[in-house]
PDB file of C-alpha atoms in Angstrom:
ATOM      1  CA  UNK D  41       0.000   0.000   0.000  1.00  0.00           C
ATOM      2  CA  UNK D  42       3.198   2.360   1.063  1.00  0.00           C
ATOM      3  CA  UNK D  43       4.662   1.617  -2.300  1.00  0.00           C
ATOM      4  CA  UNK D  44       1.364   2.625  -4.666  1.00  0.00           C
ATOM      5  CA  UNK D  45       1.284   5.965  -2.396  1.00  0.00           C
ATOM      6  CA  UNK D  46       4.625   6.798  -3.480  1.00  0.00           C
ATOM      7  CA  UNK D  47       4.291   6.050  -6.838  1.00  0.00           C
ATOM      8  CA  UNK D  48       0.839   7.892  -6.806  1.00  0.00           C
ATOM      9  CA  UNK D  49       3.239  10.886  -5.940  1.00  0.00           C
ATOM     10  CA  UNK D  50       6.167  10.582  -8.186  1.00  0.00           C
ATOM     11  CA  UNK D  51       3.788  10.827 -11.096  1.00  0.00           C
ATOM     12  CA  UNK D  52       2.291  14.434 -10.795  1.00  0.00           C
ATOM     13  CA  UNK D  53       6.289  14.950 -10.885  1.00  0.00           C
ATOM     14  CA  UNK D  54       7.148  13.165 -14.053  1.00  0.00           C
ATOM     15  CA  UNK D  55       4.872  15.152 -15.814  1.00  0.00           C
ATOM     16  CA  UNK D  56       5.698  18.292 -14.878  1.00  0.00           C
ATOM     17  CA  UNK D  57       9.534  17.287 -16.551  1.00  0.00           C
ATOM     18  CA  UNK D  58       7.711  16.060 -19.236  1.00  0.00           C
ATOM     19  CA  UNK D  59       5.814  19.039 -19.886  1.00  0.00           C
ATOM     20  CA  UNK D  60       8.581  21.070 -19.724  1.00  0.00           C
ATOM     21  CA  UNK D  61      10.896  19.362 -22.078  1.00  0.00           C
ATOM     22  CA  UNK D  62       7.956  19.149 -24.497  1.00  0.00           C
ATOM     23  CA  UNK D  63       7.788  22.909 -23.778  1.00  0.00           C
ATOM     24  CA  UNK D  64      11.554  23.817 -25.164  1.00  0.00           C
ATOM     25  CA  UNK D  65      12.126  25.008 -28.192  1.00  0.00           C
ATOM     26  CA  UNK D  66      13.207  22.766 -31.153  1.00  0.00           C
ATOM     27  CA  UNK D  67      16.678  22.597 -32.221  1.00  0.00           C
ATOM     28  CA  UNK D  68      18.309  24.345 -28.837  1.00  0.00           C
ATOM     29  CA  UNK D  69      21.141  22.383 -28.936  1.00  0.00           C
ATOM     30  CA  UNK D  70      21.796  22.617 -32.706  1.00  0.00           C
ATOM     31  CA  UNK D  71      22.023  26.621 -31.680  1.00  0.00           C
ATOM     32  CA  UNK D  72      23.993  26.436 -29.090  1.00  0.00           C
ATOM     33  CA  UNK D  73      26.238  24.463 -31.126  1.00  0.00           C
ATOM     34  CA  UNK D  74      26.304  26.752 -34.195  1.00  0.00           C
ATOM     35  CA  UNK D  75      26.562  29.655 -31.531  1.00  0.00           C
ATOM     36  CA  UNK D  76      29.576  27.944 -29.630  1.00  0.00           C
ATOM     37  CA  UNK D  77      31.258  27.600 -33.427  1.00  0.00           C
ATOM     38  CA  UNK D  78      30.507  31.556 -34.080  1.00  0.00           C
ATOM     39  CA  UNK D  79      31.911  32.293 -30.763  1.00  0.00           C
ATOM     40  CA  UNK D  80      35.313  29.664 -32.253  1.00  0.00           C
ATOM     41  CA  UNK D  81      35.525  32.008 -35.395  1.00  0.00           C
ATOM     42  CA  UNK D  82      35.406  35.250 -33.881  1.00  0.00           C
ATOM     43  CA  UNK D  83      38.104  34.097 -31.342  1.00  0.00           C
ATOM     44  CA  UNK D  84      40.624  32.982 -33.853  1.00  0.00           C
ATOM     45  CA  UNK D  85      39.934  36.184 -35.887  1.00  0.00           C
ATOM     46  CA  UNK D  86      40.726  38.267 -33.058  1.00  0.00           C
ATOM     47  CA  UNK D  87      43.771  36.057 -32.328  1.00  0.00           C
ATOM     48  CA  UNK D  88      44.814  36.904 -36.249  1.00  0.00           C
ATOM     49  CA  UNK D  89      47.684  39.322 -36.048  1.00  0.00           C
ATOM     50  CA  UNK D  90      47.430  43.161 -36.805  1.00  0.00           C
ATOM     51  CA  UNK D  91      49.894  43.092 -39.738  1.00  0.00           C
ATOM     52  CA  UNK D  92      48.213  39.177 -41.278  1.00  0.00           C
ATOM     53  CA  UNK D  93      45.178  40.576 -41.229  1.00  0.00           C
ATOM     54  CA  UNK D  94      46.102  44.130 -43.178  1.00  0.00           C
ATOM     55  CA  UNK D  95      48.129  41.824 -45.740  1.00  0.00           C
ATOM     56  CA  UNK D  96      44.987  39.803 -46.154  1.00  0.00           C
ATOM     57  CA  UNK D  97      42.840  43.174 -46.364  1.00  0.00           C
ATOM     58  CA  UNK D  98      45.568  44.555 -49.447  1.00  0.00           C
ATOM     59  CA  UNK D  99      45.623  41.445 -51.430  1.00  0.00           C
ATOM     60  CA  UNK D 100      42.140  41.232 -51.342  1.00  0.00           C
ATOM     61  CA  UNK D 101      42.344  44.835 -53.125  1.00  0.00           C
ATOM     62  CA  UNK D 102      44.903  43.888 -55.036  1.00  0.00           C
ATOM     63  CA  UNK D 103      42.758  40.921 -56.850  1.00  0.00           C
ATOM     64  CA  UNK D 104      39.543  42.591 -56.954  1.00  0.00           C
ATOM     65  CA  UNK D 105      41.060  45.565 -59.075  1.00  0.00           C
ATOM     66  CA  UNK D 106      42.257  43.683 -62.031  1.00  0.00           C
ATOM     67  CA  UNK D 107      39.452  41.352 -61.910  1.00  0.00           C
ATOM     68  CA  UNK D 108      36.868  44.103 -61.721  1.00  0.00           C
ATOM     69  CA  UNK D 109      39.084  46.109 -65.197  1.00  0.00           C
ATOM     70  CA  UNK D 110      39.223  42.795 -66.651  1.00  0.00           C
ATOM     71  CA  UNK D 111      35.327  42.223 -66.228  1.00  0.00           C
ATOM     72  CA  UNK D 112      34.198  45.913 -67.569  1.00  0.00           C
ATOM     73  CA  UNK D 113      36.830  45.348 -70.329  1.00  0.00           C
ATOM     74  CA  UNK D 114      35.236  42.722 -71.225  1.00  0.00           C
ATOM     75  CA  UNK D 115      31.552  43.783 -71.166  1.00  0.00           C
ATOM     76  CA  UNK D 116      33.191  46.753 -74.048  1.00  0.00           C
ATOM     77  CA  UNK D 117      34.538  44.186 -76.550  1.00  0.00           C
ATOM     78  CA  UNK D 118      32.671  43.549 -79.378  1.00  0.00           C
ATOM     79  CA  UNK D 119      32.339  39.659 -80.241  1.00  0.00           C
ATOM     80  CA  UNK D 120      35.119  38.361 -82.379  1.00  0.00           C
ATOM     81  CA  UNK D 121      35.421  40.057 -86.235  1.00  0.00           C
ATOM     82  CA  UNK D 122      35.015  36.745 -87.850  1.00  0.00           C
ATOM     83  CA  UNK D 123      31.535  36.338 -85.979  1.00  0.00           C
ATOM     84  CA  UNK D 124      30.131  39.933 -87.283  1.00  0.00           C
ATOM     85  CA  UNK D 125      27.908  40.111 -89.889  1.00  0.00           C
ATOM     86  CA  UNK D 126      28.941  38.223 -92.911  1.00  0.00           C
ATOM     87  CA  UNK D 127      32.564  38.486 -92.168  1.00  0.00           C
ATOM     88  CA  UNK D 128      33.765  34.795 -92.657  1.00  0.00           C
ATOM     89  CA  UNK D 129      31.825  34.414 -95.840  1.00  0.00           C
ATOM     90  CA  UNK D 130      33.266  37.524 -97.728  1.00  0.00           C
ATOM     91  CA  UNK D 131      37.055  36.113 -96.425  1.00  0.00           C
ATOM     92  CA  UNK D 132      36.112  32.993 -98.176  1.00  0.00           C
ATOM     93  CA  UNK D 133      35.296  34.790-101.058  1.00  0.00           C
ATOM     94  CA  UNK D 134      37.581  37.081-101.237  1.00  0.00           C
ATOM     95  CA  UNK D 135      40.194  34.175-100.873  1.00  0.00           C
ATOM     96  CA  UNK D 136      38.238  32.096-103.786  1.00  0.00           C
ATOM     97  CA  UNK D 137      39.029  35.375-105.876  1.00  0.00           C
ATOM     98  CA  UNK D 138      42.264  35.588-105.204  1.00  0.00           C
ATOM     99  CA  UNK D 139      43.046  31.768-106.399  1.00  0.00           C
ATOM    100  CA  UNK D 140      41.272  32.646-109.464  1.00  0.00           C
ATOM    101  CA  UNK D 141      43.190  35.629-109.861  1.00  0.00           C
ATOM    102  CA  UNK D 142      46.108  33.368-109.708  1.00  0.00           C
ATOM    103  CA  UNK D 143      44.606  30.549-111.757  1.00  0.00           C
ATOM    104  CA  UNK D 144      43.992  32.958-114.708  1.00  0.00           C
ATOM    105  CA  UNK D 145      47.311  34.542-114.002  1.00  0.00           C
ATOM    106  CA  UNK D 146      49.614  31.635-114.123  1.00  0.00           C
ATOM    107  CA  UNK D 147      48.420  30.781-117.636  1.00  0.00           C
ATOM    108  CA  UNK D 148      50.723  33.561-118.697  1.00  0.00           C
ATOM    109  CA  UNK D 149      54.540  33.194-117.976  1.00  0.00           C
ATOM    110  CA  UNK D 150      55.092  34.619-114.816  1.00  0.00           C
ATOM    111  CA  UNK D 151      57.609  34.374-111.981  1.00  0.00           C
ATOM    112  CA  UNK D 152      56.820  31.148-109.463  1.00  0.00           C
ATOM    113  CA  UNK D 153      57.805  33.583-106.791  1.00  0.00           C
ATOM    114  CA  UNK D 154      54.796  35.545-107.098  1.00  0.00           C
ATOM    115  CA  UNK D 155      52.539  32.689-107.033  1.00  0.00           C
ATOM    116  CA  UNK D 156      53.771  31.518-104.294  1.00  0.00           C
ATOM    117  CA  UNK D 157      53.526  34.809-102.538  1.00  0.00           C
ATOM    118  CA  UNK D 158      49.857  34.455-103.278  1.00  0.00           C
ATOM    119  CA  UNK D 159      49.792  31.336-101.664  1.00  0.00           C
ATOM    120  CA  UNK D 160      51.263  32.247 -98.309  1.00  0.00           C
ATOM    121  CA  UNK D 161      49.428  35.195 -98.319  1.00  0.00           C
ATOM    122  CA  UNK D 162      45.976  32.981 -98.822  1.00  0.00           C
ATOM    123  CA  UNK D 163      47.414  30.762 -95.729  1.00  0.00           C
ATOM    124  CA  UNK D 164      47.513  33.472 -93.713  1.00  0.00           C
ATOM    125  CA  UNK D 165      44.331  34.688 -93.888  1.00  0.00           C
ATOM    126  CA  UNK D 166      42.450  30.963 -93.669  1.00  0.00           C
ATOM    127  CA  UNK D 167      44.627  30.642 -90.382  1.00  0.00           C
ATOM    128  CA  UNK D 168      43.677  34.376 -89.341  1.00  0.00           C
ATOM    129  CA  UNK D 169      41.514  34.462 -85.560  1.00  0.00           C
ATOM    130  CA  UNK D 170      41.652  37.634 -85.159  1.00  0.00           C
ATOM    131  CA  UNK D 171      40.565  41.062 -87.074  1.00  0.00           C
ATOM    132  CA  UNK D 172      44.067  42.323 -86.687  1.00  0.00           C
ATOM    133  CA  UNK D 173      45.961  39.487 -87.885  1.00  0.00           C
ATOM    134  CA  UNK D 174      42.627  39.066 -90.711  1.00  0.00           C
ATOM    135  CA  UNK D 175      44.094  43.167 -91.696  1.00  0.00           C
ATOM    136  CA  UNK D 176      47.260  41.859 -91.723  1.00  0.00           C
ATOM    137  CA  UNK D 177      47.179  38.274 -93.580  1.00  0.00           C
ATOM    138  CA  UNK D 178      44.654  40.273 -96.241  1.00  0.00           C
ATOM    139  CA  UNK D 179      47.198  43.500 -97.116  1.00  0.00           C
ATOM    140  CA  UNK D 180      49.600  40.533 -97.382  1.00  0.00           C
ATOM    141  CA  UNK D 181      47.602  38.984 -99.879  1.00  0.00           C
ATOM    142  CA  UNK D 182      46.444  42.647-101.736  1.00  0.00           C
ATOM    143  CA  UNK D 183      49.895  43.774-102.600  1.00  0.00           C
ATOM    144  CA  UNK D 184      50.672  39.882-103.864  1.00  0.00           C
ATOM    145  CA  UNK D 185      47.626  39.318-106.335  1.00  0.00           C
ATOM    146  CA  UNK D 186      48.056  43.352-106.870  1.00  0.00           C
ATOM    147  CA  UNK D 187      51.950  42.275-108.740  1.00  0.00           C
ATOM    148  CA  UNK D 188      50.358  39.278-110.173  1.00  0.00           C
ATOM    149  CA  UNK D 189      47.846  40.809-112.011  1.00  0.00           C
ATOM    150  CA  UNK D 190      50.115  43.651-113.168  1.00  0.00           C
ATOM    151  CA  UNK D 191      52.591  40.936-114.208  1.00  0.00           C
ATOM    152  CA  UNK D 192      50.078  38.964-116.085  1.00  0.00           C
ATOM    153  CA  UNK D 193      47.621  41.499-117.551  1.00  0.00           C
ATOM    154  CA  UNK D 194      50.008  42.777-120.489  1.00  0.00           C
ATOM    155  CA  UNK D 195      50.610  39.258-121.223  1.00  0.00           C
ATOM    156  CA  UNK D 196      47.368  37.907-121.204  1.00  0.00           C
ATOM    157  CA  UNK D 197      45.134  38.678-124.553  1.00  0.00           C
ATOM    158  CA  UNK D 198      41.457  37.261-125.382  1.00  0.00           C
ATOM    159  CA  UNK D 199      39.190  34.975-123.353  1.00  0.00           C
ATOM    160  CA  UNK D 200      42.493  34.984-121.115  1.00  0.00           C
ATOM    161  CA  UNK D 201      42.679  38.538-120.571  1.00  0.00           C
ATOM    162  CA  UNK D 202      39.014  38.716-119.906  1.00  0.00           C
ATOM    163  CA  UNK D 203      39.030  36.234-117.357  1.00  0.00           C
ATOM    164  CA  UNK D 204      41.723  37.973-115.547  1.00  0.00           C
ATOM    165  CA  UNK D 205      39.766  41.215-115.559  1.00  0.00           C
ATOM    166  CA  UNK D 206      36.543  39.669-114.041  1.00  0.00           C
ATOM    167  CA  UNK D 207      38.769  37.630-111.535  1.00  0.00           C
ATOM    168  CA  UNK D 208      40.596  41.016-110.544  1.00  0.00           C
ATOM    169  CA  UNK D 209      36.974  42.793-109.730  1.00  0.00           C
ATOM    170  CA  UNK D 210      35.434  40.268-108.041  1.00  0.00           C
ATOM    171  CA  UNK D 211      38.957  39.942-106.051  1.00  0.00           C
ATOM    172  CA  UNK D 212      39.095  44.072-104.988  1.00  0.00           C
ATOM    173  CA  UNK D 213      35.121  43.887-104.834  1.00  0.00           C
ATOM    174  CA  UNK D 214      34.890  41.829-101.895  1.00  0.00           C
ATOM    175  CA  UNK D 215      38.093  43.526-100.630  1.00  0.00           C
ATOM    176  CA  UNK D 216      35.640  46.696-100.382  1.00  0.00           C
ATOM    177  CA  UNK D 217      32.975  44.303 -98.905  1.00  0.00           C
ATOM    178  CA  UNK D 218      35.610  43.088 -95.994  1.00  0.00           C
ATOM    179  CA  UNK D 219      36.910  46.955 -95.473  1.00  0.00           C
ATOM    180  CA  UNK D 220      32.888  48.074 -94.887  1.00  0.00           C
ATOM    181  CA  UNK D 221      32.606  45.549 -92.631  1.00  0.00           C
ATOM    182  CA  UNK D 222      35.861  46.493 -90.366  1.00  0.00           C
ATOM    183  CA  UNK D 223      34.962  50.085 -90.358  1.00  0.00           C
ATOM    184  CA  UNK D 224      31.377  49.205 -88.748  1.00  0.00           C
ATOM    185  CA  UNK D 225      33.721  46.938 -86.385  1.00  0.00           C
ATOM    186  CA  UNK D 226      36.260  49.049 -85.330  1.00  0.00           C
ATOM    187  CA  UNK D 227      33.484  51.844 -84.707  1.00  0.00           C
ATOM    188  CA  UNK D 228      32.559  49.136 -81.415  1.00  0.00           C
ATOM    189  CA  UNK D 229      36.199  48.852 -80.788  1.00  0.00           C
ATOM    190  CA  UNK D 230      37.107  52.521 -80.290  1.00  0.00           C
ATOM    191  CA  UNK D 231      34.891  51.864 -76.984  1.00  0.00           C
ATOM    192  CA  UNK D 232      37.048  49.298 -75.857  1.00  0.00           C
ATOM    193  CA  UNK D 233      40.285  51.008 -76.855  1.00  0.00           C
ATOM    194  CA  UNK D 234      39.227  54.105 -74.865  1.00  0.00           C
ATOM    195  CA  UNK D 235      38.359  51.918 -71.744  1.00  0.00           C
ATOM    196  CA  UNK D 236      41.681  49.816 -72.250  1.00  0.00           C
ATOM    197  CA  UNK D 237      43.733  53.170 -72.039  1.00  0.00           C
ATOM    198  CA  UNK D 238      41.965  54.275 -69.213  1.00  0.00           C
ATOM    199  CA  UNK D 239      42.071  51.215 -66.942  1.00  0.00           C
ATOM    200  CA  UNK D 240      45.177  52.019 -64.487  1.00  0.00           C
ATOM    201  CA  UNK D 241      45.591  47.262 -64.628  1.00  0.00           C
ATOM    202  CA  UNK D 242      46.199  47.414 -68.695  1.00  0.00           C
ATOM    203  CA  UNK D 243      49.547  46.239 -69.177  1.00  0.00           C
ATOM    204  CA  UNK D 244      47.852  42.660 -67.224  1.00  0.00           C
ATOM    205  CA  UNK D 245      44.873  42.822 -70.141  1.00  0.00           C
ATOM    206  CA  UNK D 246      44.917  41.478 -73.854  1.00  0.00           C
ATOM    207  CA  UNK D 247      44.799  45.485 -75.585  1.00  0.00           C
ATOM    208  CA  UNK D 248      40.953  45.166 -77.883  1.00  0.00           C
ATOM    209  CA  UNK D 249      41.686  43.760 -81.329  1.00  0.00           C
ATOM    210  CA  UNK D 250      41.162  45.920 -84.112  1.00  0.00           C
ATOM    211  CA  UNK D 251      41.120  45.717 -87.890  1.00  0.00           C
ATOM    212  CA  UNK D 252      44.168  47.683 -89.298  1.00  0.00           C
ATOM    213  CA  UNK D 253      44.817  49.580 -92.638  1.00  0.00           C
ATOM    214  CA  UNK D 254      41.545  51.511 -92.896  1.00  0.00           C
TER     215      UNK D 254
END
């Protein structure tokens, strides 16, 4: 009988603990944890030396400026010359001219020398990325099939000399074609040229391609 009256009066007790434990909040531990780990970070930062954490502080600078001129640089650039407009296709054709230019040309007796300066001159410009090296490889090629046809158009008579003629103004007509087409570039380059000279990080940036010569 003893024994039920005590348990009769241990269990008003047990559920007062057990209303109070239902009564915490959720996930009290977890924060004290994540608090305890806070309290771990802040301590080892303010254990971080004066002069650590100012040479932390400066090459944090010194990243974010060149990353920050290399990003606006970036958003100045126009997309790659052989991407514009119908770029690629007038190179092809102006290259197609050129070997008929050549074709026609060689018919008459002419120095291998200058055919073969029309052939590395053609290389150049299939291999060409860029619109500066595309200026470059194409003046190349101008002032070769420019002697050829000189060379060849006194010899040349007929059908021959006919051939040459159409070859030579298809061959300087989509030389005008590529020249429109790297003014209306360079016109979005000059932005990124001005920026480029302005940004105080250039000499750690590619300078903006441009089309030379016109």
């Amino acid at each position: 009988m003893a024994l039920s009256a005590a348990t009769a009066q241990r269990a008003p007790e047990q559920k007062r603990q057990d209303a109070q434990q239902a009564s915490r909040p959720a996930g009290t531990g977890g924060q004290k944890q994540n608090a305890q780990k806070d309290e771990g970070m802040k301590g080892r930062l303010a254990r971080l030396p004066f002069g650590a954490g100012i040479a932390a502080l400066v090459l944090l600078c010194v990243l974010a400026l060149p990353v920050g001129n290399f990003r606006a640089l970036q958003g100045a650039t126009p997309k790659a010359f052989l991407r514009q407009g119908d770029v690629a296709s007038i190179v092809e054709d102006r290259i197609d001219a050129a070997e008929n230019v050549k074709t026609v040309a060689s018919r008459a007796s002419i120095d291998d020398a200058l055919l073969r300066d029309v052939d590395d001159a053609v290389a150049a410009l299939k291999s060409a990325k860029t619109a500066r090296d595309v200026s470059r490889a194409d003046q190349s090629l101008t002032m070769a099939v420019a002697e050829l046809i000189d060379r060849a158009d006194s010899a040349l008579t007929g059908e021959n000399g006919a051939m040459l003629s159409r070859a030579a103004d298809n061959f300087a007509e989509q030389g005008s074609f590529l020249r429109q087409e790297a003014r209306e570039y360079n016109k979005q380059a000059e932005k990124a040229e001005k920026l480029y000279e302005s940004l105080p990080t250039k000499f750690l940036l590619r300078q903006p391609d441009v089309y030379e010569g016109i």
